[in-house]
Tab-separated table of C-alpha atoms and ligand atoms in Angstrom:
chain	number	residue	atom	x	y	z
A	831	MET	CA	101.747	94.601	76.148
A	832	ASN	CA	105.459	95.241	76.643
A	833	THR	CA	106.900	92.148	74.985
A	834	ARG	CA	110.394	90.784	75.622
A	835	LYS	CA	112.400	87.579	75.127
A	836	THR	CA	110.459	85.869	77.914
A	837	LEU	CA	107.013	87.408	77.317
A	838	TYR	CA	105.803	87.083	73.750
A	839	VAL	CA	103.086	85.895	71.401
A	840	LYS	CA	103.599	83.003	68.977
A	841	ASP	CA	100.899	81.398	66.808
A	842	ASN	CA	98.083	83.134	68.723
A	843	ASP	CA	99.428	81.988	72.143
A	844	LEU	CA	100.893	84.096	74.912
A	845	TYR	CA	104.200	82.640	76.207
A	846	ILE	CA	105.951	83.248	79.506
A	847	GLY	CA	109.459	81.791	79.284
A	848	ALA	CA	109.118	78.513	77.418
A	849	PHE	CA	105.489	78.003	78.462
A	850	LYS	CA	102.184	78.777	76.857
A	851	ALA	CA	100.175	80.706	79.436
A	852	THR	CA	97.281	78.329	78.779
A	853	GLU	CA	99.523	75.347	79.705
A	854	LEU	CA	100.509	77.016	82.982
A	855	ALA	CA	96.835	77.671	83.741
A	856	LYS	CA	95.979	74.040	83.031
A	857	LYS	CA	98.844	72.649	85.114
A	858	PHE	CA	98.623	74.967	88.129
A	859	GLY	CA	94.994	76.144	87.966
A	860	THR	CA	93.628	79.683	88.088
A	861	PRO	CA	93.721	82.281	89.431
A	862	LEU	CA	97.498	82.068	89.265
A	863	TYR	CA	100.311	84.557	89.740
A	864	VAL	CA	103.186	83.815	87.362
A	865	MET	CA	106.585	85.447	87.954
A	866	ASP	CA	109.344	85.478	85.340
A	867	ALA	CA	112.732	84.855	86.989
A	868	ALA	CA	114.664	85.925	83.891
A	869	TYR	CA	113.136	89.408	84.005
A	870	ILE	CA	113.804	89.826	87.736
A	871	ARG	CA	117.451	88.872	87.156
A	872	GLU	CA	117.836	91.128	84.160
A	873	VAL	CA	116.405	94.230	85.853
A	874	SER	CA	118.295	93.559	89.098
A	875	ASP	CA	121.567	93.245	87.192
A	876	ALA	CA	120.868	96.464	85.285
A	877	PHE	CA	120.222	98.411	88.525
A	878	VAL	CA	123.294	96.985	90.265
A	879	ALA	CA	125.567	97.611	87.260
A	880	ALA	CA	124.344	101.223	87.025
A	881	VAL	CA	125.036	101.927	90.697
A	882	ASN	CA	128.465	100.256	90.547
A	883	LYS	CA	129.381	102.170	87.411
A	884	CYS	CA	128.727	105.433	89.219
A	885	GLY	CA	130.824	104.809	92.319
A	886	ARG	CA	129.946	103.564	95.803
A	887	GLY	CA	126.410	102.361	96.298
A	888	ALA	CA	123.802	99.643	96.628
A	889	VAL	CA	120.399	98.665	95.298
A	890	ALA	CA	117.949	97.681	98.040
A	891	PHE	CA	114.897	95.773	96.832
A	892	ALA	CA	111.702	97.120	98.408
A	893	ASN	CA	110.077	93.912	99.650
A	894	LYS	CA	106.699	95.568	100.031
A	895	ALA	CA	106.310	95.186	96.250
A	896	PHE	CA	106.590	91.389	96.375
A	897	ALA	CA	107.825	89.418	99.368
A	898	THR	CA	108.584	85.727	99.015
A	899	VAL	CA	111.533	83.661	100.186
A	900	ALA	CA	112.326	82.376	96.693
A	901	THR	CA	112.455	85.795	95.044
A	902	ALA	CA	114.418	87.226	97.986
A	903	LYS	CA	117.011	84.490	97.431
A	904	LEU	CA	117.088	85.355	93.740
A	905	ALA	CA	117.496	89.045	94.532
A	906	ALA	CA	120.274	88.428	97.082
A	907	ALA	CA	122.128	86.226	94.593
A	908	HIS	CA	122.100	89.186	92.202
A	909	GLY	CA	123.591	91.552	94.737
A	910	LEU	CA	120.482	93.292	96.015
A	911	TRP	CA	120.128	94.619	99.536
A	912	PHE	CA	116.701	94.674	101.181
A	913	ASP	CA	114.322	97.334	102.413
A	914	VAL	CA	111.926	95.845	104.980
A	915	VAL	CA	108.966	97.557	106.631
A	916	SER	CA	107.714	95.050	109.150
A	917	GLY	CA	108.754	92.226	111.451
A	918	GLY	CA	107.213	89.878	108.889
A	919	GLU	CA	109.365	91.144	106.031
A	920	LEU	CA	112.433	90.976	108.283
A	921	PHE	CA	111.592	87.376	109.187
A	922	MET	CA	111.196	86.574	105.494
A	923	VAL	CA	114.572	87.985	104.385
A	924	LYS	CA	116.244	86.194	107.304
A	925	ARG	CA	114.672	82.945	106.153
A	926	ALA	CA	115.982	83.698	102.643
A	927	GLY	CA	119.500	83.894	104.112
A	928	ALA	CA	120.020	87.599	103.440
A	929	ASP	CA	123.080	89.337	104.890
A	930	MET	CA	121.544	91.297	107.781
A	931	LYS	CA	124.088	94.078	107.344
A	932	LYS	CA	122.462	94.752	103.963
A	933	VAL	CA	118.987	95.282	105.420
A	934	LEU	CA	117.366	98.688	105.947
A	935	PHE	CA	114.335	98.931	108.203
A	936	HIS	CA	111.769	101.527	107.130
A	937	GLY	CA	108.369	102.458	108.502
A	938	ASN	CA	106.629	105.414	110.078
A	939	ASN	CA	105.565	103.469	113.165
A	940	LYS	CA	107.893	100.580	113.936
A	941	THR	CA	106.573	98.731	116.961
A	942	PRO	CA	108.710	98.072	120.058
A	943	ARG	CA	108.664	94.372	119.172
A	944	GLU	CA	109.858	95.078	115.620
A	945	ILE	CA	112.662	97.282	116.928
A	946	ASP	CA	113.754	94.472	119.270
A	947	GLU	CA	113.650	91.923	116.467
A	948	ALA	CA	115.652	94.083	114.091
A	949	LEU	CA	118.287	94.928	116.741
A	950	ASP	CA	118.577	91.260	117.687
A	951	ALA	CA	118.975	90.338	114.018
A	952	GLY	CA	121.818	92.883	113.748
A	953	ILE	CA	120.395	94.703	110.711
A	954	GLY	CA	122.531	97.258	108.901
A	955	PHE	CA	120.369	100.347	109.172
A	956	PHE	CA	117.257	101.709	110.815
A	957	VAL	CA	115.694	104.553	108.868
A	958	ILE	CA	114.382	106.723	111.690
A	959	ASP	CA	110.996	108.234	110.897
A	960	SER	CA	109.667	109.688	114.168
A	961	LEU	CA	110.742	111.063	117.535
A	962	ASN	CA	109.097	108.091	119.273
A	963	GLU	CA	111.267	105.707	117.265
A	964	LEU	CA	114.375	107.785	117.949
A	965	GLU	CA	113.903	107.555	121.734
A	966	LEU	CA	112.941	103.887	121.707
A	967	LEU	CA	115.785	102.833	119.444
A	968	ASP	CA	118.325	104.845	121.433
A	969	LYS	CA	117.151	103.181	124.659
A	970	LYS	CA	116.995	99.653	123.263
A	971	ALA	CA	120.364	99.934	121.476
A	972	GLY	CA	121.860	101.238	124.749
A	973	GLU	CA	120.436	98.290	126.712
A	974	ARG	CA	122.203	95.959	124.264
A	975	GLY	CA	125.463	97.931	124.286
A	976	VAL	CA	125.087	98.487	120.540
A	977	ARG	CA	125.843	101.614	118.517
A	978	GLN	CA	123.242	101.277	115.761
A	979	ASP	CA	123.791	102.754	112.290
A	980	VAL	CA	120.862	104.928	111.303
A	981	LEU	CA	119.622	106.979	108.387
A	982	VAL	CA	116.964	109.615	108.868
A	983	ARG	CA	113.928	109.792	106.615
A	984	ILE	CA	113.327	113.305	105.478
A	985	ASN	CA	110.351	114.702	103.645
A	986	PRO	CA	111.771	116.933	100.924
A	987	GLY	CA	108.291	118.357	100.233
A	988	VAL	CA	108.348	117.363	96.565
A	989	SER	CA	104.973	116.547	95.001
A	990	ALA	CA	105.659	113.764	92.513
A	991	HIS	CA	103.069	113.546	89.745
A	992	THR	CA	101.453	110.330	90.862
A	993	PHE	CA	98.367	109.034	92.639
A	994	GLU	CA	97.842	110.720	96.035
A	995	ALA	CA	97.925	107.493	98.049
A	996	VAL	CA	101.380	106.584	96.681
A	997	MET	CA	102.781	110.107	96.995
A	998	THR	CA	104.982	110.129	100.069
A	999	ALA	CA	106.775	113.448	100.140
A	1000	ALA	CA	104.096	116.082	99.727
A	1001	PRO	CA	103.816	118.603	102.575
A	1002	PHE	CA	102.336	117.153	105.789
A	1003	SER	CA	102.973	113.544	104.764
A	1004	LYS	CA	102.904	110.902	107.490
A	1005	PHE	CA	106.448	109.955	106.440
A	1006	GLY	CA	109.690	111.529	107.518
A	1007	PHE	CA	110.881	114.757	109.091
A	1008	ASP	CA	110.154	117.985	107.257
A	1009	VAL	CA	113.301	119.195	105.546
A	1010	HIS	CA	112.078	122.766	105.962
A	1011	GLY	CA	111.040	122.127	109.565
A	1012	ASP	CA	112.414	119.871	112.259
A	1013	ALA	CA	114.741	117.600	110.218
A	1014	PHE	CA	117.959	119.533	110.943
A	1015	ASP	CA	117.433	119.680	114.718
A	1016	VAL	CA	116.381	116.049	114.928
A	1017	ILE	CA	119.530	114.955	113.102
A	1018	ARG	CA	121.705	117.151	115.312
A	1019	ASP	CA	120.119	115.429	118.303
A	1020	ILE	CA	120.688	111.951	116.815
A	1021	ALA	CA	124.308	112.773	115.981
A	1022	SER	CA	124.906	113.623	119.639
A	1023	ARG	CA	123.653	110.275	120.985
A	1024	ASP	CA	125.991	107.510	122.107
A	1025	ASN	CA	123.865	104.583	120.969
A	1026	LEU	CA	122.998	105.867	117.507
A	1027	ASN	CA	125.458	106.319	114.669
A	1028	PHE	CA	124.086	108.834	112.169
A	1029	ARG	CA	125.130	107.739	108.676
A	1030	GLY	CA	122.944	109.675	106.282
A	1031	LEU	CA	119.622	110.720	104.775
A	1032	HIS	CA	116.759	108.932	103.130
A	1033	ALA	CA	114.060	110.368	100.875
A	1034	HIS	CA	111.408	108.477	98.933
A	1035	ILE	CA	109.032	110.738	97.080
A	1036	GLY	CA	106.435	108.250	95.814
A	1037	SER	CA	105.762	105.491	93.362
A	1038	GLN	CA	105.094	105.065	89.629
A	1039	ILE	CA	107.112	108.213	88.868
A	1040	TYR	CA	108.123	109.040	85.304
A	1041	GLU	CA	109.520	112.558	85.507
A	1042	ALA	CA	113.242	112.839	86.135
A	1043	SER	CA	112.539	116.352	87.427
A	1044	SER	CA	110.816	114.982	90.569
A	1045	TYR	CA	113.950	113.040	91.494
A	1046	GLU	CA	116.168	116.000	90.648
A	1047	LYS	CA	114.229	118.303	92.978
A	1048	ALA	CA	114.378	115.738	95.776
A	1049	ILE	CA	118.131	115.239	95.263
A	1050	ASP	CA	118.847	118.965	95.299
A	1051	ILE	CA	116.907	119.449	98.517
A	1052	THR	CA	118.468	116.392	100.185
A	1053	VAL	CA	122.028	117.340	99.237
A	1054	ASP	CA	121.359	120.859	100.425
A	1055	LEU	CA	120.438	119.474	103.841
A	1056	ALA	CA	123.600	117.321	103.804
A	1057	GLY	CA	125.531	120.530	103.109
A	1058	ARG	CA	123.936	122.377	106.019
A	1059	LEU	CA	124.670	119.425	108.290
A	1060	ALA	CA	128.305	119.365	107.114
A	1061	GLU	CA	128.598	123.034	108.111
A	1062	ALA	CA	127.509	121.942	111.592
A	1063	GLY	CA	130.165	119.196	111.589
A	1064	ILE	CA	127.744	116.321	110.878
A	1065	VAL	CA	128.781	113.966	108.077
A	1066	CYS	CA	126.226	112.338	105.757
A	1067	ASP	CA	128.129	109.504	104.163
A	1068	ILE	CA	125.015	107.815	102.762
A	1069	LEU	CA	122.187	109.181	100.636
A	1070	ASP	CA	119.285	106.837	100.036
A	1071	MET	CA	117.073	108.287	97.310
A	1072	GLY	CA	114.306	105.658	97.591
A	1073	GLY	CA	112.501	103.909	94.762
A	1074	GLY	CA	109.440	104.806	92.735
A	1075	TYR	CA	110.569	104.120	89.168
A	1076	GLY	CA	107.508	103.799	86.918
A	1077	ILE	CA	106.625	100.696	84.916
A	1078	TYR	CA	104.484	99.924	81.865
A	1079	TYR	CA	100.867	99.091	82.628
A	1080	THR	CA	99.033	100.324	79.517
A	1081	ASP	CA	99.883	102.085	76.277
A	1082	LYS	CA	99.576	105.382	78.149
A	1083	ASP	CA	102.895	104.515	79.844
A	1084	PRO	CA	106.396	104.425	78.375
A	1085	LYS	CA	107.685	100.940	77.547
A	1086	PHE	CA	110.571	100.572	79.947
A	1087	THR	CA	113.543	98.276	79.531
A	1088	PRO	CA	116.245	97.283	82.035
A	1089	SER	CA	118.673	99.629	80.284
A	1090	ALA	CA	116.187	102.510	80.652
A	1091	TYR	CA	116.192	101.929	84.431
A	1092	ALA	CA	119.986	101.817	84.399
A	1093	ALA	CA	120.039	105.173	82.609
A	1094	THR	CA	117.648	106.683	85.193
A	1095	VAL	CA	119.830	105.482	88.069
A	1096	GLU	CA	122.924	106.834	86.351
A	1097	ASN	CA	121.202	110.220	86.110
A	1098	VAL	CA	120.308	110.080	89.798
A	1099	ALA	CA	123.922	109.197	90.684
A	1100	ARG	CA	125.305	111.934	88.448
A	1101	ARG	CA	123.010	114.548	89.968
A	1102	VAL	CA	123.918	113.460	93.516
A	1103	ALA	CA	127.649	113.651	92.684
A	1104	GLU	CA	127.340	117.039	90.957
A	1105	LYS	CA	125.244	118.646	93.678
A	1106	SER	CA	127.531	117.215	96.373
A	1107	ALA	CA	130.576	118.641	94.603
A	1108	GLU	CA	128.852	122.045	94.350
A	1109	ARG	CA	128.394	121.997	98.141
A	1110	GLY	CA	132.010	120.893	98.656
A	1111	LEU	CA	130.920	117.437	99.834
A	1112	ALA	CA	132.451	114.078	98.918
A	1113	ALA	CA	130.148	111.934	96.751
A	1114	PRO	CA	128.149	109.810	99.197
A	1115	PHE	CA	127.425	106.069	99.144
A	1116	LEU	CA	124.217	106.050	97.083
A	1117	ILE	CA	121.337	103.677	97.818
A	1118	VAL	CA	118.323	103.281	95.535
A	1119	GLU	CA	115.284	101.230	96.534
A	1120	PRO	CA	113.328	99.957	93.551
A	1121	GLY	CA	110.393	97.650	94.183
A	1122	ARG	CA	107.782	97.863	91.435
A	1123	SER	CA	110.351	98.209	88.636
A	1124	ILE	CA	112.092	94.949	89.599
A	1125	VAL	CA	109.071	92.695	89.975
A	1126	GLY	CA	106.109	94.534	88.416
A	1127	GLU	CA	106.514	93.560	84.784
A	1128	ALA	CA	107.860	90.135	85.814
A	1129	GLY	CA	104.327	89.230	86.917
A	1130	VAL	CA	101.350	88.047	84.875
A	1131	THR	CA	98.113	86.928	86.520
A	1132	LEU	CA	96.117	84.203	84.804
A	1133	TYR	CA	92.376	83.897	85.309
A	1134	THR	CA	89.605	81.780	83.830
A	1135	VAL	CA	86.737	83.698	82.277
A	1136	GLY	CA	83.384	82.803	83.846
A	1137	ALA	CA	80.198	84.861	83.612
A	1138	ILE	CA	79.809	87.298	80.732
A	1139	LYS	CA	77.130	89.990	80.952
A	1140	ASP	CA	76.388	92.235	78.023
A	1141	PHE	CA	74.374	95.453	78.155
A	1142	PRO	CA	74.439	96.084	74.401
A	1143	GLY	CA	75.710	99.506	73.506
A	1144	VAL	CA	76.430	100.330	77.155
A	1145	LYS	CA	78.814	97.920	78.829
A	1146	LYS	CA	80.047	94.348	78.705
A	1147	TYR	CA	81.308	92.600	81.812
A	1148	VAL	CA	83.765	89.728	81.547
A	1149	ALA	CA	84.015	88.193	85.022
A	1150	VAL	CA	87.035	86.172	86.136
A	1151	ASP	CA	87.752	83.775	89.003
A	1152	GLY	CA	89.919	86.350	90.817
A	1153	GLY	CA	89.411	89.981	91.717
A	1154	MET	CA	90.238	92.433	94.467
A	1155	PHE	CA	91.446	89.629	96.740
A	1156	ASP	CA	94.407	88.976	94.407
A	1157	ASN	CA	94.641	92.467	92.891
A	1158	PRO	CA	93.180	95.288	94.998
A	1159	ARG	CA	94.833	98.047	92.976
A	1160	TYR	CA	91.806	98.998	90.876
A	1161	ALA	CA	89.660	99.207	93.997
A	1162	LEU	CA	92.334	101.255	95.775
A	1163	TYR	CA	93.676	103.515	93.049
A	1164	GLU	CA	91.652	102.792	89.898
A	1165	SER	CA	94.916	101.479	88.494
A	1166	GLU	CA	94.854	100.471	84.864
A	1167	TYR	CA	96.137	97.239	83.338
A	1168	SER	CA	96.388	95.661	79.931
A	1169	ALA	CA	95.320	92.102	79.214
A	1170	VAL	CA	94.893	89.511	76.492
A	1171	ILE	CA	92.993	86.285	76.054
A	1172	ALA	CA	96.013	83.975	76.312
A	1173	GLY	CA	94.988	81.565	73.549
A	1174	LYS	CA	93.810	84.301	71.164
A	1175	ALA	CA	96.672	86.702	71.709
A	1176	SER	CA	97.328	87.574	68.039
A	1177	GLU	CA	93.686	88.301	67.326
A	1178	PRO	CA	92.598	91.916	67.252
A	1179	ALA	CA	91.285	93.412	70.482
A	1180	SER	CA	87.859	93.826	68.950
A	1181	GLU	CA	85.912	94.595	72.124
A	1182	VAL	CA	86.149	97.047	74.998
A	1183	VAL	CA	85.088	95.355	78.229
A	1184	THR	CA	85.007	95.770	81.974
A	1185	VAL	CA	86.863	92.905	83.617
A	1186	ALA	CA	85.100	92.152	86.894
A	1187	GLY	CA	86.228	90.083	89.848
A	1188	LYS	CA	84.068	87.657	91.810
A	1189	CYS	CA	83.895	89.570	95.113
A	1190	CYS	CA	80.751	91.104	96.519
A	1191	GLU	CA	81.680	94.700	95.707
A	1192	SER	CA	80.684	96.657	92.603
A	1193	GLY	CA	84.128	98.237	92.754
A	1194	ASP	CA	85.768	94.825	92.480
A	1195	LEU	CA	87.173	95.292	88.999
A	1196	ILE	CA	90.454	94.447	87.323
A	1197	GLY	CA	89.781	97.242	84.909
A	1198	LYS	CA	87.234	99.310	83.027
A	1199	ASP	CA	87.193	99.854	79.279
A	1200	MET	CA	89.907	97.320	78.560
A	1201	PRO	CA	90.491	96.495	74.891
A	1202	LEU	CA	90.266	92.705	74.590
A	1203	GLN	CA	89.863	89.867	72.118
A	1204	HIS	CA	86.350	88.381	72.035
A	1205	ALA	CA	86.129	86.479	75.341
A	1206	GLU	CA	84.213	83.276	75.947
A	1207	THR	CA	83.567	81.404	79.153
A	1208	GLY	CA	86.518	79.102	79.837
A	1209	ASP	CA	89.112	81.319	78.119
A	1210	ILE	CA	92.290	82.170	80.011
A	1211	LEU	CA	92.706	85.896	80.628
A	1212	ALA	CA	96.270	87.120	81.155
A	1213	VAL	CA	96.676	90.434	82.968
A	1214	PHE	CA	100.135	92.007	82.618
A	1215	SER	CA	102.402	93.888	85.035
A	1216	THR	CA	100.859	92.359	88.147
A	1217	GLY	CA	104.126	91.377	89.868
A	1218	ALA	CA	104.186	94.366	92.220
A	1219	TYR	CA	101.678	95.203	94.963
A	1220	ASN	CA	99.257	92.408	93.979
A	1221	TYR	CA	100.413	89.300	95.847
A	1222	SER	CA	101.821	91.534	98.602
A	1223	MET	CA	98.456	93.296	99.011
A	1224	ALA	CA	96.269	90.218	98.533
A	1225	SER	CA	93.646	89.301	101.101
A	1226	ASN	CA	91.191	86.545	101.875
A	1227	TYR	CA	88.182	88.807	101.303
A	1228	ASN	CA	84.980	86.753	100.958
A	1229	LEU	CA	87.164	83.863	102.143
A	1230	ASN	CA	88.663	83.511	98.718
A	1231	ALA	CA	92.016	81.732	98.740
A	1232	ILE	CA	95.039	83.860	97.823
A	1233	PRO	CA	96.254	82.384	94.526
A	1234	PRO	CA	99.505	80.434	94.419
A	1235	VAL	CA	102.625	81.907	92.826
A	1236	VAL	CA	104.592	80.020	90.192
A	1237	LEU	CA	108.114	81.056	89.190
A	1238	VAL	CA	109.003	80.430	85.556
A	1239	ASP	CA	112.680	80.222	84.713
A	1240	GLY	CA	113.099	79.377	81.040
A	1241	ASP	CA	111.722	75.850	80.709
A	1242	ARG	CA	111.232	75.338	84.460
A	1243	ALA	CA	108.096	76.302	86.373
A	1244	ASP	CA	107.493	75.653	90.057
A	1245	TYR	CA	105.446	76.907	92.950
A	1246	ILE	CA	107.125	79.503	95.131
A	1247	VAL	CA	103.909	80.023	97.087
A	1248	LYS	CA	101.534	77.099	97.321
A	1249	ALA	CA	97.767	77.369	96.916
A	1250	GLN	CA	95.826	78.068	100.095
A	1251	THR	CA	93.329	75.401	101.067
A	1252	TYR	CA	89.970	75.984	102.778
A	1253	ASP	CA	91.653	74.668	105.948
A	1254	ASP	CA	94.315	77.382	105.589
A	1255	LEU	CA	91.542	79.963	105.524
A	1256	LEU	CA	90.259	78.790	108.906
A	1257	ARG	CA	93.645	77.833	110.422
A	1258	ASN	CA	93.595	80.627	113.003
A	1259	ASN	CA	89.874	80.454	113.789
A	1260	THR	CA	89.070	79.336	117.307
A	1261	VAL	CA	85.746	78.964	119.074
A	1262	PRO	CA	85.773	79.913	122.768
A	1263	GLU	CA	84.632	77.152	125.114
A	1264	TRP	CA	81.735	79.330	126.276
A	1265	LEU	CA	80.193	79.408	122.795
A	1266	ASN	CA	79.877	75.649	122.561
B	2194	PLP	C1	110.704	103.861	101.569
B	2194	PLP	C2	110.341	103.218	100.281
B	2194	PLP	N1	111.318	102.789	99.479
B	2194	PLP	C3	111.036	102.170	98.312
B	2194	PLP	C4	109.743	101.974	97.899
B	2194	PLP	C5	109.493	101.260	96.608
B	2194	PLP	O1	108.794	101.995	95.681
B	2194	PLP	P1	108.526	101.391	94.247
B	2194	PLP	O2	107.940	100.048	94.415
B	2194	PLP	O3	107.587	102.338	93.607
B	2194	PLP	O4	109.854	101.343	93.551
B	2194	PLP	C6	108.694	102.430	98.694
B	2194	PLP	C7	107.291	102.246	98.273
B	2194	PLP	O5	106.343	102.589	98.887
B	2194	PLP	C8	109.003	103.063	99.931
B	2194	PLP	O6	108.037	103.501	100.741
């Protein structure tokens, strides 16, 4: 557990803001996603201050980590831009009142409809990721008489030390143009088009990255490309170095703090400035795109313990009322989490258990071999660091309702996503006339 002012244990109880986790569970029910507004603010401010300290730049929140209107409003109020990857995310940030000029549209296969929607919304930047997109965007911008600002996603070919599915810049990735292959020629082509305004480069090497060296390699390769483009008369005024900053899940991970993130961003900015100077380039406008690091540790999921199955000396299952429908990350990546029994939080973690979900899959686990206080049916289990890629990846598998989300802000707690009802689960079901 990575405690802080708004996540702590007092008298055997876990607290989030001013609330006992058990009180939140009682008031709002379980399973329940709880998000801590104070942490989101604090990390956002740290990122923004670090970028501002270093010169020109912006912090774009990667909505894919956690996309709700309320948290987008919070993020915008703290100066964050937005990275969106679908028409749905674009619709959401519009609803949150975001400044469209501060929106970047990513994605390796933006649909024609999404391109239309983003052009009509007047977003700041498309991050071009394929030749198909290049042609389509050029045509559609031309039809509207618009000269659209674009970045180009490059694949710097850096293998970040992370899980394969969240590694995005290894050779032959589905993302971006190969920096050692077609990237230069594609950018030269874009720079020659009337309807596209080439502004710079984007590289995102993966997620849950701890080593500064991975970022450094990616920066060096990206700035080198900017240098080669400059020699050809093409200016890269913007470098977007993506997100990927690691967070604390278990004691195997470093315990990050907002100031640690600020220091990492300052190092990124320094490296970009130094390498640019070495190539005789002006320091670019720097964008970073954190997702997980802004919302991940802000989130705690609360469950009620149900069935307990003990195979003495072999394995003990503690089953909860959630599972892969609210947190698919174990099933996808065997991701590890830490947890406590919320009302026994000061007691020693005397058992090692497998926390199972309630879905009809043996792989539906929250975690294996998790140290935990002695659990009894009816206890509230709190799983930490679930703010990123849990709600945003949730599903209705087995027709389980996606849990509601409650935002805690000091002594206030309110829904930001309401509970789904059984009717919600069937809302889009229809039965053709000919079946009746
Ligand atoms: C282009 C891009 N930017 C930013 C992010 C955010 O990464 P993270 O949540 O690890 O910070 C991602 C994640 O997949 C991404 O693909």
